[in-house]
Short mmCIF file of C-alpha atoms and ligand atoms in Angstrom, two decimals:
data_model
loop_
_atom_site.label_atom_id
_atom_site.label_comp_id
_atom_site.label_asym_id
_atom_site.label_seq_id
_atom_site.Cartn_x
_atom_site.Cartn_y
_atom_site.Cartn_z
CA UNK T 1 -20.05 -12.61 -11.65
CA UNK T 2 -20.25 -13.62 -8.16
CA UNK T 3 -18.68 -11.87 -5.58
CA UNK T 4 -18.39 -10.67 -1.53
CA UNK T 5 -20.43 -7.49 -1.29
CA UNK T 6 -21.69 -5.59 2.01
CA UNK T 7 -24.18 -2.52 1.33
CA UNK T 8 -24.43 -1.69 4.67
CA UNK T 9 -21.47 -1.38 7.78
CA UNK T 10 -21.87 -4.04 10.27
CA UNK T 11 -20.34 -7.78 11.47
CA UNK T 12 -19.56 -10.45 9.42
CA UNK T 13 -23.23 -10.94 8.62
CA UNK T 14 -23.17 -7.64 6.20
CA UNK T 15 -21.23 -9.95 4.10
CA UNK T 16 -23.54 -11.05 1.13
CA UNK T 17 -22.12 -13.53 -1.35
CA UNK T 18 -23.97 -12.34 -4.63
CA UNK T 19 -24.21 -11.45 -8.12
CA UNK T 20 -23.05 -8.41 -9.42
CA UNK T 21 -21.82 -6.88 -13.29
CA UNK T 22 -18.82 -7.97 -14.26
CA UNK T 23 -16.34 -5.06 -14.46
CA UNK T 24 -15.84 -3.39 -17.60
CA UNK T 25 -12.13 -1.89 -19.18
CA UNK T 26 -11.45 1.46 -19.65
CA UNK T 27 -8.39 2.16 -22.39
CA UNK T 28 -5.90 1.95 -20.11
CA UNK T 29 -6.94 -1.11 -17.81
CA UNK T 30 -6.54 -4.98 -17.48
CA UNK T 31 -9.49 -7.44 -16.60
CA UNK T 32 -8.19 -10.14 -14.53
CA UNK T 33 -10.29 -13.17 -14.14
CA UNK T 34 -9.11 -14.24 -10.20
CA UNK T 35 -7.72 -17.34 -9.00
CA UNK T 36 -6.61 -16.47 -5.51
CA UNK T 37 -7.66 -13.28 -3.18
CA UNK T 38 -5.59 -12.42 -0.22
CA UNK T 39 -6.79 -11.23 2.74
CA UNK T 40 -5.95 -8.31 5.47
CA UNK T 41 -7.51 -6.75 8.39
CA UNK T 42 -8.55 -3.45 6.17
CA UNK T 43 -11.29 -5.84 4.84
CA UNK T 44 -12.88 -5.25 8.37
CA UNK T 45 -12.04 -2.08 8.96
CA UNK T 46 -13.94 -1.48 5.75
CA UNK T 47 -17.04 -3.40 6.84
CA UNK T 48 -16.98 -2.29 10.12
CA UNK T 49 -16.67 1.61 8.89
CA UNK T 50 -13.97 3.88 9.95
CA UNK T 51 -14.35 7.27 11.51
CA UNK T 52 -13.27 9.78 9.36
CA UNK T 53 -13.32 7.48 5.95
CA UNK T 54 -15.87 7.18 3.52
CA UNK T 55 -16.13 4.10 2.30
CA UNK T 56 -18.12 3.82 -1.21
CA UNK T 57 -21.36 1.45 -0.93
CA UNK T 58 -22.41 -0.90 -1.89
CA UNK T 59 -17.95 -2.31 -1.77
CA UNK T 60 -16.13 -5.57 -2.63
CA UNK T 61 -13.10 -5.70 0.19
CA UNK T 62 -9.65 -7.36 -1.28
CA UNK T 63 -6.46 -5.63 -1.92
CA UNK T 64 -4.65 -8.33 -3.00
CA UNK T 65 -4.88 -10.71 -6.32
CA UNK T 66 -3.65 -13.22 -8.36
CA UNK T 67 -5.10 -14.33 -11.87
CA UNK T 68 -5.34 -14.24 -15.55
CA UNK T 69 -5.41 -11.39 -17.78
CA UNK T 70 -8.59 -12.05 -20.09
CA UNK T 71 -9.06 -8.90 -21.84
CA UNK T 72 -7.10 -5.40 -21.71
CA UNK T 73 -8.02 -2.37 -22.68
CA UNK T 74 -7.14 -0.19 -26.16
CA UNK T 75 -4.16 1.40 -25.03
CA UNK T 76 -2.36 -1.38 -23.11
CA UNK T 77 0.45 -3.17 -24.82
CA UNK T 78 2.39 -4.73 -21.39
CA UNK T 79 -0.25 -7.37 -21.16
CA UNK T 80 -2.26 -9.88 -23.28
CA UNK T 81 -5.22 -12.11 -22.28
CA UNK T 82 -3.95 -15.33 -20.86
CA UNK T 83 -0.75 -13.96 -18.83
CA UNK T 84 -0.54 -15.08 -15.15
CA UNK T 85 -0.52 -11.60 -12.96
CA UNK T 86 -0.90 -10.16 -9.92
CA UNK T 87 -1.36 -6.37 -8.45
CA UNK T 88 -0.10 -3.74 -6.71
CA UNK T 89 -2.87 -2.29 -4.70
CA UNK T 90 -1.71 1.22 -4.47
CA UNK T 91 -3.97 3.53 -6.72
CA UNK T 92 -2.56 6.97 -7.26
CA UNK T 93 -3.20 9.65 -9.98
CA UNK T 94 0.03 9.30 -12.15
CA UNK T 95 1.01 12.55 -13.01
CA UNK T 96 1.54 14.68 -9.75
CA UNK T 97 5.54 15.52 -8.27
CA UNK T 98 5.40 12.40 -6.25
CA UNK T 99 3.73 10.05 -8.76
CA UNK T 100 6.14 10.94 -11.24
CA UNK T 101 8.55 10.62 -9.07
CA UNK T 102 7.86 6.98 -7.97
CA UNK T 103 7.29 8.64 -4.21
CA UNK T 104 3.08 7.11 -4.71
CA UNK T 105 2.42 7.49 -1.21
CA UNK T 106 2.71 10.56 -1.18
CA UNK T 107 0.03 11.39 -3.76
CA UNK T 108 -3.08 13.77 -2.70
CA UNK T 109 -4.87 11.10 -4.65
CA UNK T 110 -3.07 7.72 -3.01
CA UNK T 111 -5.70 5.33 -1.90
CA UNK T 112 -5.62 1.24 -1.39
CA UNK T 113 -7.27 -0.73 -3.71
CA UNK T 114 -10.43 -2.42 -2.53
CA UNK T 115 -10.42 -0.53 0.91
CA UNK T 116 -10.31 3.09 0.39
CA UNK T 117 -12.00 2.77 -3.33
CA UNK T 118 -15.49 1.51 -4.63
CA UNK T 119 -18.05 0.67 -5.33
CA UNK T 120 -17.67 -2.45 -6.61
CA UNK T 121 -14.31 -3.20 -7.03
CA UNK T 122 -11.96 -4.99 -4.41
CA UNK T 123 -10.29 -8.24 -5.46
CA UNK T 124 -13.12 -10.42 -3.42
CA UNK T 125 -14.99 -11.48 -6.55
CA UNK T 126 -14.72 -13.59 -9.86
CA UNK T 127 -13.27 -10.73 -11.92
CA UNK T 128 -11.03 -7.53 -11.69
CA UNK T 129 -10.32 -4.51 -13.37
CA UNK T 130 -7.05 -2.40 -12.30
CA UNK T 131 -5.09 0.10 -14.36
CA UNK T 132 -2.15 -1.79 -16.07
CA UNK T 133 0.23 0.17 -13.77
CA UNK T 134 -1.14 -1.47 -11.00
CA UNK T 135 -0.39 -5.20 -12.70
CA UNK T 136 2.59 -7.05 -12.38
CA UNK T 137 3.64 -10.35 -13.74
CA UNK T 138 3.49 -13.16 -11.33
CA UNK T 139 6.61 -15.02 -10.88
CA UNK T 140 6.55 -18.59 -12.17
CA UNK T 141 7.82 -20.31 -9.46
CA UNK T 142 4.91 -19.10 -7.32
CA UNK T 143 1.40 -21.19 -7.11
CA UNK T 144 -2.26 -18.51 -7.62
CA UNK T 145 -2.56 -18.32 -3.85
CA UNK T 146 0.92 -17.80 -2.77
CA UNK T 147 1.22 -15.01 -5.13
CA UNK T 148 -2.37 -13.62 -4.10
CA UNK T 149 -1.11 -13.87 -0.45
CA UNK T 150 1.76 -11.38 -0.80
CA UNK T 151 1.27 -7.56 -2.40
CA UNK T 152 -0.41 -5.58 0.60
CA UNK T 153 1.57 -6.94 3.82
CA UNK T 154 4.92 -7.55 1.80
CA UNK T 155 5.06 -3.77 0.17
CA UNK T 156 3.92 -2.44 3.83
CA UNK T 157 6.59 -3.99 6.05
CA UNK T 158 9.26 -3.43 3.08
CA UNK T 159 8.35 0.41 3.21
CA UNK T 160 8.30 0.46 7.30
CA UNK T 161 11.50 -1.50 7.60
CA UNK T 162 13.70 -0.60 4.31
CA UNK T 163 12.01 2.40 3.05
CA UNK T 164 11.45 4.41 6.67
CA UNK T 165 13.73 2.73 9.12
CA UNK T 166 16.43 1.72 7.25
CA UNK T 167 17.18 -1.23 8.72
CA UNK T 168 20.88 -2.52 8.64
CA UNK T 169 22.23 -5.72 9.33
CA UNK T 170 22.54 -6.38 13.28
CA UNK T 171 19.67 -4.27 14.38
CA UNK T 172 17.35 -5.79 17.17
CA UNK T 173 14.13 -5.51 15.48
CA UNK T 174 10.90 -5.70 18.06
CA UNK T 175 8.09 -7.18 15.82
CA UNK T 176 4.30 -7.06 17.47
CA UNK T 177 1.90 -9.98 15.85
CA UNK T 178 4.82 -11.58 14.24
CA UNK T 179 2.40 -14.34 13.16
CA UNK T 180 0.12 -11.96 11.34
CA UNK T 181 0.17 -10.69 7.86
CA UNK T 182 2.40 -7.94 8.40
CA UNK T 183 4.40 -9.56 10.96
CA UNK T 184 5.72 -12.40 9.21
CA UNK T 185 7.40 -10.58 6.31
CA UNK T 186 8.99 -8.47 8.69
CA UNK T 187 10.73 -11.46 10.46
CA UNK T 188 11.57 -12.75 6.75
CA UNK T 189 12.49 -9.27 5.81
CA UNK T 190 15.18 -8.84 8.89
CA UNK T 191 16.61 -12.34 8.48
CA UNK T 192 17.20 -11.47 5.08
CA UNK T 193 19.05 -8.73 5.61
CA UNK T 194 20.99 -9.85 8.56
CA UNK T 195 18.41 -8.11 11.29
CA UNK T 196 17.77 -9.58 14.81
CA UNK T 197 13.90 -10.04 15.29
CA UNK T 198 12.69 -10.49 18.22
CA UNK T 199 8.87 -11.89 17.11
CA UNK T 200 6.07 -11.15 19.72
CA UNK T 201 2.58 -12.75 19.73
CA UNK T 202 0.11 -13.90 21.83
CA UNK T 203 0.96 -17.73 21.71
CA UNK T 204 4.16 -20.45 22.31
CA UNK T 205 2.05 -21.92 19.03
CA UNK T 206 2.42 -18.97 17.27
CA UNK T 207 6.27 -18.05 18.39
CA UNK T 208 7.29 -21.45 17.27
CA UNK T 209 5.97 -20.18 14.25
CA UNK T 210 7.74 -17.17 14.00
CA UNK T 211 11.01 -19.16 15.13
CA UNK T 212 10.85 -20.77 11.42
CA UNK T 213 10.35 -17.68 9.98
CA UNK T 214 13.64 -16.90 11.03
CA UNK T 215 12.72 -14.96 14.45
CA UNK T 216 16.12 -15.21 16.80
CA UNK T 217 13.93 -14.19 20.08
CA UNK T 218 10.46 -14.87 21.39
CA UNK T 219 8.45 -13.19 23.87
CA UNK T 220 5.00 -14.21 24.71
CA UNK T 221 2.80 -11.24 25.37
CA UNK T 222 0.77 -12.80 27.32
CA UNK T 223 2.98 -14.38 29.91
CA UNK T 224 5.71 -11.81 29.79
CA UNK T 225 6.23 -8.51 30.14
CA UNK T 226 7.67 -7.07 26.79
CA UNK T 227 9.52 -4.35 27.99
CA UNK T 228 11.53 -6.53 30.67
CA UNK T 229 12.36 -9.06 28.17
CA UNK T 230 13.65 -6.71 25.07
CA UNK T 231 16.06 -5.51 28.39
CA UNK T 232 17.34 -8.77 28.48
CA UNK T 233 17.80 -9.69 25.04
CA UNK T 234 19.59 -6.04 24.49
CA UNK T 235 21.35 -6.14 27.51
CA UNK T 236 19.25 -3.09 29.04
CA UNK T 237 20.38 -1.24 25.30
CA UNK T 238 16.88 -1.36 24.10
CA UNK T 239 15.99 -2.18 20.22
CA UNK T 240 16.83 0.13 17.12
CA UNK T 241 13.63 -0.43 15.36
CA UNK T 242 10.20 -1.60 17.12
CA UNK T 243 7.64 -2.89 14.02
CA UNK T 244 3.77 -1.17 15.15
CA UNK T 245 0.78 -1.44 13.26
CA UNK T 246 -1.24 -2.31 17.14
CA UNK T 247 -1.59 1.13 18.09
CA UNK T 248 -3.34 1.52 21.79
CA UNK T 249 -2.24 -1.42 23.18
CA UNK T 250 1.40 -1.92 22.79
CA UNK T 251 2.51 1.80 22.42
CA UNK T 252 3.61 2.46 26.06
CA UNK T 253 5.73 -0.96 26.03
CA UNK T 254 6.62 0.16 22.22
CA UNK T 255 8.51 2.90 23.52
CA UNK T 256 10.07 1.51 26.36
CA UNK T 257 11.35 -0.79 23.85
CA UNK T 258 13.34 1.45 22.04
CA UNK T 259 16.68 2.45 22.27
CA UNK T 260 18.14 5.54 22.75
CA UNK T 261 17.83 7.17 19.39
CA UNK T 262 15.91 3.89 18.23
CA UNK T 263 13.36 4.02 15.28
CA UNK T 264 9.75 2.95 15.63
CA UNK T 265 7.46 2.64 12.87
CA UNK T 266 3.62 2.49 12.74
CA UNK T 267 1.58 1.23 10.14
CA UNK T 268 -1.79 0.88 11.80
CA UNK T 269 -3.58 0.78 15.11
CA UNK T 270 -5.99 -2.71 15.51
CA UNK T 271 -6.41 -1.66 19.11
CA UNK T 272 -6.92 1.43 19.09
CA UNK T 273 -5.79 4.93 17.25
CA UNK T 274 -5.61 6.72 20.62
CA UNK T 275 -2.34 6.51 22.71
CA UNK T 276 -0.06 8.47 25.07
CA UNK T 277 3.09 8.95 25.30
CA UNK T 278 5.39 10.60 27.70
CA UNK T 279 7.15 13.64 25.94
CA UNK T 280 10.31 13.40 28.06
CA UNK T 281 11.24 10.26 26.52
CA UNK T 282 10.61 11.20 22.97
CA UNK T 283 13.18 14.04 23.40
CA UNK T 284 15.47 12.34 26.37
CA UNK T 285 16.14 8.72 24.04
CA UNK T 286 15.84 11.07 20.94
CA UNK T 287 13.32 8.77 19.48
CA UNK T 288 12.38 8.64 15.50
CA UNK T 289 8.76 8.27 15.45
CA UNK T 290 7.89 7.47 11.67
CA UNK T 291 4.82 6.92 10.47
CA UNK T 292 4.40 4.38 7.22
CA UNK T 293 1.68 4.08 4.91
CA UNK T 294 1.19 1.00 2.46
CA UNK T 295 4.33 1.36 -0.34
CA UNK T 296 5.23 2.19 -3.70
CA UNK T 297 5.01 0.30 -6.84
CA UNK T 298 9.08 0.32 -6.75
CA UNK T 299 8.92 -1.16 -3.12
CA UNK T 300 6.71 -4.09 -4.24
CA UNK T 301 9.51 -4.78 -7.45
CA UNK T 302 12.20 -4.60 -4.73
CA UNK T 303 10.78 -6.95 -2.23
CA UNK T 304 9.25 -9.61 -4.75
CA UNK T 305 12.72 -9.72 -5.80
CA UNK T 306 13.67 -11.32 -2.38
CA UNK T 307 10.59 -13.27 -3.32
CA UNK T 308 11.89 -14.67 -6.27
CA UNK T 309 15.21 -15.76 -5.09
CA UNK T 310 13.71 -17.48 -2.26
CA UNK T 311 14.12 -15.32 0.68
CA UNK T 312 11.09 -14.04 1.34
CA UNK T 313 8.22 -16.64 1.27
CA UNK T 314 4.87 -16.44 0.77
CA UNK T 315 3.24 -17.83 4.34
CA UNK T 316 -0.25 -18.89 3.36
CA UNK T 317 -2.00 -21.30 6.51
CA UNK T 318 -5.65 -21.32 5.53
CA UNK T 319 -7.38 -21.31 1.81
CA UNK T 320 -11.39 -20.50 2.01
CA UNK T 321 -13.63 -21.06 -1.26
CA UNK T 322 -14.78 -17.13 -2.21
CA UNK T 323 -18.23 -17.39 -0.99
CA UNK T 324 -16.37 -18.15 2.91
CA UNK T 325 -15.05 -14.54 2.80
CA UNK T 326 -16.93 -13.99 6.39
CA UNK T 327 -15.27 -17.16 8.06
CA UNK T 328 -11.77 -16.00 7.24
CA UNK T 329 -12.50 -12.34 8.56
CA UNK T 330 -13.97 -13.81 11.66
CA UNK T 331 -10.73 -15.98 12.08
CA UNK T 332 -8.72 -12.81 11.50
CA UNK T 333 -11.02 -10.72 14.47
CA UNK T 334 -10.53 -13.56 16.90
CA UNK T 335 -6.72 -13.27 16.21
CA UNK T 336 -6.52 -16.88 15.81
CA UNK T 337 -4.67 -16.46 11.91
CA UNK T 338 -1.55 -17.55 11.15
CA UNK T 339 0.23 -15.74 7.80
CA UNK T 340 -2.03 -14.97 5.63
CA UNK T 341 -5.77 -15.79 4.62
CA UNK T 342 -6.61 -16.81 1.04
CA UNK T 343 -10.02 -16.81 -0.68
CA UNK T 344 -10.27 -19.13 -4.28
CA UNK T 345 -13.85 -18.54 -6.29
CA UNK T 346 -15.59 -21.73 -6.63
P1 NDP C 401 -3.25 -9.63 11.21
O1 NDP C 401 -4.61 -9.85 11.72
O2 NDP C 401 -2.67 -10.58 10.24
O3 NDP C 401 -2.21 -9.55 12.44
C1 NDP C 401 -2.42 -8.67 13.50
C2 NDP C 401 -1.63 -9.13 14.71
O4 NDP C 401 -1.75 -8.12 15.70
C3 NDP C 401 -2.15 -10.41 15.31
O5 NDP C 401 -1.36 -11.51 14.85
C4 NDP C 401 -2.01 -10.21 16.82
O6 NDP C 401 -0.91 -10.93 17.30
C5 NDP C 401 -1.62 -8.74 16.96
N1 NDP C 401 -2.51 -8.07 17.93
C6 NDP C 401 -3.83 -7.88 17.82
N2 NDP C 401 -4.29 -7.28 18.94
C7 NDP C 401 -3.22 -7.11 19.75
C8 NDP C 401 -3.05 -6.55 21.05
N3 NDP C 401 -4.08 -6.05 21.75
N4 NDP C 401 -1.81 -6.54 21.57
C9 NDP C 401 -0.76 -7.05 20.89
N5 NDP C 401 -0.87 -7.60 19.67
C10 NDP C 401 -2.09 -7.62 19.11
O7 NDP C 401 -3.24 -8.14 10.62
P2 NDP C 401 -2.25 -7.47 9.54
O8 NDP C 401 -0.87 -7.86 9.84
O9 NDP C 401 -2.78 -7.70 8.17
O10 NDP C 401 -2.49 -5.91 9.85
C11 NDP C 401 -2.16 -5.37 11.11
C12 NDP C 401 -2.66 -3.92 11.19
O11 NDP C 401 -1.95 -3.10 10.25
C13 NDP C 401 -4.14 -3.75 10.89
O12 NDP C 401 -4.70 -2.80 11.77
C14 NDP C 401 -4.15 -3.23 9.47
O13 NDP C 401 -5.30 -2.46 9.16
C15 NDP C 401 -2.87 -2.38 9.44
N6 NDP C 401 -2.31 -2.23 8.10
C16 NDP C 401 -2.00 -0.98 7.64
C17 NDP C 401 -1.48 -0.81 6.39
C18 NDP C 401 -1.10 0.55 5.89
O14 NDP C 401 -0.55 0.67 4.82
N7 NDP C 401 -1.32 1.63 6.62
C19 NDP C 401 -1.27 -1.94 5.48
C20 NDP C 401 -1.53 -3.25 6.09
C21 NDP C 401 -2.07 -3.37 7.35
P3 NDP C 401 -0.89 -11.78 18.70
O15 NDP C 401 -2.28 -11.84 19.25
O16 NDP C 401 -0.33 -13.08 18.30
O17 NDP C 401 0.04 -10.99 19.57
#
């Protein structure tokens, strides 16, 4: 089959667009020929390497996919060659306390599909193999790359804002890159519940964008000063939950954001995994500082619920044919994206 492989860290140019074996089922698995591949910033972090995670060469990136079942393994009776699927990209080892008690994250074993696994086996190529678990059916109503845009972001903003913050109707929500991948289901996921975003990015293009979403405040964080503004909007009260997964960058503003015993929630760190905060405040404003890592199978069921009635949408702006995988990570790294980034095979 043909897929996106790099056997070495580097830029874009590590990408190679090759041939490679077609994956073969174990008893338990599905083999999912793919229609639509979504995909997310941990496709660079994996090419670029990470400090402190090994990532298993030669590796196909993609956590997210959409297709149809074409074979499935001895043991698996849920599925059947021709149904229309999609995944959940959390892998976990099934039978620990936390496994079996739907708390995945939590597993010693927990890793995200096509980042923190290989070799070989992200969604960025013509064929799949996942553990059934790890398959769900894909709603009708949804076209291959909608569906393929949705698993990672959607599960990880449901588990920061519903699962960790607990979000209730009313709360001023700050959301950084609410025109990226994460940040656009957590506008959709506060206007669904009643929640009072307040979308920052680095663009009026992008904000108007967020406005549709559902965003009921814009700041531009490039001609304003964050901080100043979420005083405004809050009427000096600060926000009860700030939405982080830019790390270095944002954090000091992050926490002037907040309000006195306000939540903020941190996902990831594009700019940067160091930053510094003032210890007075944290115990003064009697901050929650949570941390929030990807979601559980049950937080994916929840949310595509909201999916399914219409509340959530997919947001895909751009679809790239497979081979393209390096222009659509380059888009990403220039932060010129919109939603999300979808890759078709040819
Ligand atoms: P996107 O590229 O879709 O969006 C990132 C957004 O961050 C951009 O829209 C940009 O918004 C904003 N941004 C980038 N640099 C800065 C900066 N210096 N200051 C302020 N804003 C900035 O990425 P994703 O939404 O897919 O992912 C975001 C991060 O979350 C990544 O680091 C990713 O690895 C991590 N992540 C972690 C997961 C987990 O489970 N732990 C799961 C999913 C993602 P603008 O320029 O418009 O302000």
């Amino acid at each position: 089959m043909k897929a996106v492989v790099f056997e070495e860290h580097g830029g874009v140019d590590a990408l190679q667009y090759k041939d490679v074996a077609e994956p073969k089922v174990g008893p338990n698995d599905v083999l999912i020929k793919v229609r639509a591949a979504g995909c997310n910033y941990n496709d660079i972090w994996a090419r670029r390497g990470l400090p402190g995670m090994k990532v298993l060469l030669p590796h196909i990136s993609g956590s997210d996919a959409a297709g149809e079942v074409v074979e499935v393994g001895s043991e698996v009776s849920d599925f059947k060659p021709g149904d229309e699927v999609m995944v959940y990209p959390g892998l976990s080892c099934r039978t620990c306390e936390f496994c079996a008690n739907g708390r995945d994250t939590f597993c010693r074993q927990y890793k995200i599909w096509g980042f923190q696994t290989g070799p070989l086996d992200g969604a960025h190529g013509e064929f799949v193999r996942l553990p059934a678990f790890n398959v769900i059916p894909k709603p009708k109503g949804l076209g291959w790359e909608e569906a393929a845009s949705l698993p990672l972001v959607l599960l990880t903003a449901w588990r920061m804002l519903v699962g960790r913050a607990r979000i209730q109707a009313g709360d001023f929500v700050l959301v950084w890159g609410a025109a990226g991948g994460l940040g656009t289901m957590a506008v959709q996921i506060c206007r669904t519940v009643g929640a009072r975003a307040i979308a920052v990015a680095g663009s009026d293009e992008k904000l108007e964008f967020c406005r549709k979403l559902g965003a009921e405040h814009l700041i531009n964080r490039k001609t304003q000063d964050v901080a100043e503004e979420v005083r405004k909007i809050t009427n000096r009260r600060g926000v009860d939950i700030v939405f982080e997964h830019v790390g270095n960058a944002t954090w000091p503003q992050s926490v002037a954001s907040l309000k006195w015993g306000g939540t903020l929630v941190i996902c990831g760190a594009t700019s940067g995994f160091e930053a510094v905060t003032d210890l007075r405040f944290l115990w003064n404003k009697q901050m929650n500082l949570l941390g929030s890592h990807m979601g559980n199978k049950t937080d994916l069921l929840e949310a595509m619920r909201w999916v399914e009635s219409g509340q959530i949408k997919p947001v895909v702006s751009q679809v790239f044919p497979l081979r393209e995988a390096g222009r659509a990570q380059t888009l990403m790294e220039d932060g010129e994206v919109m939603g999300k980034l979808v890759l078709v095979p040819d």
